[in-house]
PDB file of C-alpha atoms in Angstrom:
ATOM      1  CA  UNK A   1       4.511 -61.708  -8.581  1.00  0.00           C
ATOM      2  CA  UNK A   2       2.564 -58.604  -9.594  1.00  0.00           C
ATOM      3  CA  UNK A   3      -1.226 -57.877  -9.830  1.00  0.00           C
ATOM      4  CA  UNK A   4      -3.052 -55.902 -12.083  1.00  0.00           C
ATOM      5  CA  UNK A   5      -1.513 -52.641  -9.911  1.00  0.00           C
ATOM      6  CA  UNK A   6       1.719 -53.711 -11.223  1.00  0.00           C
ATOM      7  CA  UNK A   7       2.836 -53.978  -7.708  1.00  0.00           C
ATOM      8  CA  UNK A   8       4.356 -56.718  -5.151  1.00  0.00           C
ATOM      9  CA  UNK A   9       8.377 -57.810  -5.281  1.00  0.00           C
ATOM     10  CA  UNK A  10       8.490 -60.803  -3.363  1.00  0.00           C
ATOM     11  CA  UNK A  11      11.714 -60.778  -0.701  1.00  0.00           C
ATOM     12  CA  UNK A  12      11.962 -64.366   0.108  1.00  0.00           C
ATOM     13  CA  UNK A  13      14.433 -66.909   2.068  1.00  0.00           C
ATOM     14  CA  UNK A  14      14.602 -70.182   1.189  1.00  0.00           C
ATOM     15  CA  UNK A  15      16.112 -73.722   2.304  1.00  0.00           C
ATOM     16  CA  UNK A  16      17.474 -75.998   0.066  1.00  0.00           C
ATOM     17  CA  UNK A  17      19.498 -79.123  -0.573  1.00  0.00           C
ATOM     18  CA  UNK A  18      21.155 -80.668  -3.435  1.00  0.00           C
ATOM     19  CA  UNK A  19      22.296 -84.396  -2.303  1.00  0.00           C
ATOM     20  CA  UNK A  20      23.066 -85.011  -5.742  1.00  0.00           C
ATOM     21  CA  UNK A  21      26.639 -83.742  -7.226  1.00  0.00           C
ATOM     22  CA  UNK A  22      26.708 -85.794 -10.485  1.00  0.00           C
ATOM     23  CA  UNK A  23      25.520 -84.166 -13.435  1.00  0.00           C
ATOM     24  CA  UNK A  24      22.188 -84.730 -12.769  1.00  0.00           C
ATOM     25  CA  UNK A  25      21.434 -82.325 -10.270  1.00  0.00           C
ATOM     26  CA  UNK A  26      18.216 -83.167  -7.854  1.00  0.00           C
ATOM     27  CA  UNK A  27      17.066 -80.763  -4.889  1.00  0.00           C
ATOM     28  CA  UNK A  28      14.130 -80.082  -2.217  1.00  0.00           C
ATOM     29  CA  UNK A  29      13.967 -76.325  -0.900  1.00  0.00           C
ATOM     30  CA  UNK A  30      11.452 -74.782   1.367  1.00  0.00           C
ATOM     31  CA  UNK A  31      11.345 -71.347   1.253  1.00  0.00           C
ATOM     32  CA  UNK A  32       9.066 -68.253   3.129  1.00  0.00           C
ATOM     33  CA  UNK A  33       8.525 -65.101   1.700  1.00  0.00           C
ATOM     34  CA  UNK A  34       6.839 -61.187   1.928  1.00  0.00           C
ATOM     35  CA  UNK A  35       5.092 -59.671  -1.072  1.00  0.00           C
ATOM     36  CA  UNK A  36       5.187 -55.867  -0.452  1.00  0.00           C
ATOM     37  CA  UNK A  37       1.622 -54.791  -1.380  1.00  0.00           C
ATOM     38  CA  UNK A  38       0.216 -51.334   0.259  1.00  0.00           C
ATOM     39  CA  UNK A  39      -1.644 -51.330   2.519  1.00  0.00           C
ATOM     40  CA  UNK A  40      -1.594 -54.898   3.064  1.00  0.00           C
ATOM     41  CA  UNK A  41       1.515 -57.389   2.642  1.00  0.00           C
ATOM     42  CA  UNK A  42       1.094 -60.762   1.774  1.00  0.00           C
ATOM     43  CA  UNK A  43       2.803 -64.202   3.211  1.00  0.00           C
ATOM     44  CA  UNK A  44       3.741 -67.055   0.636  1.00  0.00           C
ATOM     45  CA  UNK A  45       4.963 -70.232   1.943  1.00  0.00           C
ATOM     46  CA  UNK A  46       6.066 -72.604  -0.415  1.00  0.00           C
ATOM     47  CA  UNK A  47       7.993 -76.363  -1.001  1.00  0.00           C
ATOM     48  CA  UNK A  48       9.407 -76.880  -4.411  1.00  0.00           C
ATOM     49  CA  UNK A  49      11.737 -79.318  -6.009  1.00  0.00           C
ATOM     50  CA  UNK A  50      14.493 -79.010  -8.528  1.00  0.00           C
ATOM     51  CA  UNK A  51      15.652 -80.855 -11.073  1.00  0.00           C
ATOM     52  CA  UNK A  52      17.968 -80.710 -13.630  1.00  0.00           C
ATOM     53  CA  UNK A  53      21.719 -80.925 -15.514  1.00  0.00           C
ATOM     54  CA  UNK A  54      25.051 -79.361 -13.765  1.00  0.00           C
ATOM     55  CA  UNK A  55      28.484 -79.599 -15.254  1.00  0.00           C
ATOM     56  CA  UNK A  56      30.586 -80.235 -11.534  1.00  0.00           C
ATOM     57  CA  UNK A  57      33.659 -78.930 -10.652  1.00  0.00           C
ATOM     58  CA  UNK A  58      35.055 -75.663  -9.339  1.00  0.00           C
ATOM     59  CA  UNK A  59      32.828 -73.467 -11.066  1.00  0.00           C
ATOM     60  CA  UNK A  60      29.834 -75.924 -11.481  1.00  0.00           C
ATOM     61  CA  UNK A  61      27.182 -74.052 -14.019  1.00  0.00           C
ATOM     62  CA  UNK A  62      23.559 -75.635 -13.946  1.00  0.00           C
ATOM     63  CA  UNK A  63      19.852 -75.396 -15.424  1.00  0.00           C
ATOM     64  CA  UNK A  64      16.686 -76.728 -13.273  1.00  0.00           C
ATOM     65  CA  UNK A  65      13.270 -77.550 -13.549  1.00  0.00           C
ATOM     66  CA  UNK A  66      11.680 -76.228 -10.905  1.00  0.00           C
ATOM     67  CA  UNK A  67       7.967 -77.452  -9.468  1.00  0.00           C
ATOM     68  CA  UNK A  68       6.119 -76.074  -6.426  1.00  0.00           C
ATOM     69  CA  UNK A  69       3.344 -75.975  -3.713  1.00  0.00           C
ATOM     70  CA  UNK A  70       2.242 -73.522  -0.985  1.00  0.00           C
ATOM     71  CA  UNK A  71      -0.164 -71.100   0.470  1.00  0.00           C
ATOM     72  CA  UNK A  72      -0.659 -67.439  -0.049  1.00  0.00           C
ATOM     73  CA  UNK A  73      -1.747 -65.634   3.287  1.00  0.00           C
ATOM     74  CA  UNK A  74      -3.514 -62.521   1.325  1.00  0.00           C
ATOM     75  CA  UNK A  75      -5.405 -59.533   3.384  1.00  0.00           C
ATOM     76  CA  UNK A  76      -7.847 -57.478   1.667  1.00  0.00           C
ATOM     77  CA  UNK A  77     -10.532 -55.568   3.157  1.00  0.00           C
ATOM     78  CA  UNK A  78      -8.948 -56.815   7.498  1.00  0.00           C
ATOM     79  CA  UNK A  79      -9.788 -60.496   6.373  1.00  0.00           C
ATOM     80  CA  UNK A  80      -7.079 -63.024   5.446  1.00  0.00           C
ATOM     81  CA  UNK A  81      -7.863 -65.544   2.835  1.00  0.00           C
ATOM     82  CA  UNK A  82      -5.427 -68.835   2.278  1.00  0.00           C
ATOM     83  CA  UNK A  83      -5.420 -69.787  -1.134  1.00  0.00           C
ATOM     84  CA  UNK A  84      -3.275 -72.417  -2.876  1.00  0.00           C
ATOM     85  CA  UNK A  85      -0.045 -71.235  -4.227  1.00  0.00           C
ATOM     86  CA  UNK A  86       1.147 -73.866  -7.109  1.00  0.00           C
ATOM     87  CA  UNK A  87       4.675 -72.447  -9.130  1.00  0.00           C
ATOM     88  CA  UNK A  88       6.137 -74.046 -12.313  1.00  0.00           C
ATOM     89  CA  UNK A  89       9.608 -72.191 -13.455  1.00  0.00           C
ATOM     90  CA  UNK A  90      13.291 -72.877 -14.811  1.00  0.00           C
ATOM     91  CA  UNK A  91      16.247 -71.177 -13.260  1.00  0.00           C
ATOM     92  CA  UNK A  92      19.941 -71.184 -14.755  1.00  0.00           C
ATOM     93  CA  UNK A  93      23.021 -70.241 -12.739  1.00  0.00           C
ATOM     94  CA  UNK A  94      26.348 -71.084 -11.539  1.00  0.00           C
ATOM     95  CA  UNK A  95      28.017 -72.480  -7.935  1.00  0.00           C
ATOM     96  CA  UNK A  96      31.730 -71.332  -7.011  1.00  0.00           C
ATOM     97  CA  UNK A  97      33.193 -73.786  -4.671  1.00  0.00           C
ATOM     98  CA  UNK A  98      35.920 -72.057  -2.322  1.00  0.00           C
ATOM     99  CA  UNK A  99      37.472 -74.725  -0.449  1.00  0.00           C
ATOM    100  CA  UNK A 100      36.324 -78.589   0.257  1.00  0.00           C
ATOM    101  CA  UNK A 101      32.698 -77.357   1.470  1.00  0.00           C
ATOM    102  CA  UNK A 102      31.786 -74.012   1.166  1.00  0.00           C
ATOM    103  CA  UNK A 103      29.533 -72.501  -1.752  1.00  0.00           C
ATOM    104  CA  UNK A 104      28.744 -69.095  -3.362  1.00  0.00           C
ATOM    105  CA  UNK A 105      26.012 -69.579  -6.326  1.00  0.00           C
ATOM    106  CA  UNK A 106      23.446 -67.184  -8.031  1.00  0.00           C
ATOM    107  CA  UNK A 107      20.913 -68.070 -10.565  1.00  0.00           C
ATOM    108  CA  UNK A 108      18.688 -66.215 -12.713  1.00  0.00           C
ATOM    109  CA  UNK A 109      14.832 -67.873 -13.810  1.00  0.00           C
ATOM    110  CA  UNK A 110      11.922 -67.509 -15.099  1.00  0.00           C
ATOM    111  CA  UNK A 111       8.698 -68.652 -12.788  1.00  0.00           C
ATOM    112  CA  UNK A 112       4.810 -68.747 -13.471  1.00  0.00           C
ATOM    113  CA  UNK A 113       3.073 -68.923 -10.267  1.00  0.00           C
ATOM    114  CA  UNK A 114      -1.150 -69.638 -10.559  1.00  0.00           C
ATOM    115  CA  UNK A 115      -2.607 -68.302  -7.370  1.00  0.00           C
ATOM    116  CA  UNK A 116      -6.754 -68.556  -7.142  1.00  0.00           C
ATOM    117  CA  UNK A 117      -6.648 -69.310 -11.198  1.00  0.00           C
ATOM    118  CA  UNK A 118      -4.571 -65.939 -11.930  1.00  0.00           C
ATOM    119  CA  UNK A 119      -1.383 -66.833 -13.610  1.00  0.00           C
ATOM    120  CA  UNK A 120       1.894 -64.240 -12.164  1.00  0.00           C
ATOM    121  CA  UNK A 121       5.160 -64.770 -14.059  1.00  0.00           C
ATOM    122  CA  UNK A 122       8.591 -63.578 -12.603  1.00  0.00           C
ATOM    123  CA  UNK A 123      11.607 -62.911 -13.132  1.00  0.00           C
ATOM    124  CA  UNK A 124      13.462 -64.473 -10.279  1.00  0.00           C
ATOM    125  CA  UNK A 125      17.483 -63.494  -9.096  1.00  0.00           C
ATOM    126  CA  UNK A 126      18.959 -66.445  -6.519  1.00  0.00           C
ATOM    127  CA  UNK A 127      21.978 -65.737  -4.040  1.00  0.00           C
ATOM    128  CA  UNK A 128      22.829 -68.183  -2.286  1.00  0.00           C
ATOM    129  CA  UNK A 129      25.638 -69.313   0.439  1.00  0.00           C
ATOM    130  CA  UNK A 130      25.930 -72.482   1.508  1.00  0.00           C
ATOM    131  CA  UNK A 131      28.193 -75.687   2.527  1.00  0.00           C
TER     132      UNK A 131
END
């Protein structure tokens, strides 16, 4: 997300699981993250589902719908104001199984986020590790 400064990368962790491995794919994530934005940064906190297509095996490539809500923790001025953080995107990626459990995957998307009526889209790059 960016504002009219052109300003604020968004380093974020998230949570997810996929209890789906058909070729439907199907997954819940919450995820916490810090937009760098001088002086002041701002918190996002967000739940979002995924859903999609996946073609399973080894190398298991996939494209996702992805649909979210959260809050925005943003200080201006020494006062924080909570606003509603709603997201809307589509990410597009690939999972390398090594093993019977463990997972490598990365995934690159697209993401509009509306945030007190301003629209942000991002560009969005996923690692993830997982089992």
């Amino acid at each position: 997300m960016v504002d009219f400064h052109d300003e604020g990368a968004v380093n974020a962790i998230d949570f997810s699981i996929f209890p789906l491995r058909g070729r439907f794919r199907l997954g819940g994530s919450v995820e916490a993250g810090l937009r760098t934005s001088e002086p002041d940064p701002d918190i996002l906190l967000r739940t979002y589902g995924s859903a999609g297509y996946q073609v399973p095996g080894r190398v298991t490539p996939f494209v996702v719908a992805t649909l979210g809500l959260g809050t925005a923790a943003q200080k201006r001025f020494h006062i924080t104001q909570w606003s509603v953080l709603g997201t809307l995107g589509i990410d597009a990626g690939a999972e390398l199984r090594l093993g019977s459990a463990f997972r490598l995957s990365g995934s690159l998307g697209l993401q509009r986020a509306l945030l007190w009526g301003v629209r942000y889209d991002s560009l969005t790059l996923r690692l993830g590790l997982g089992f």
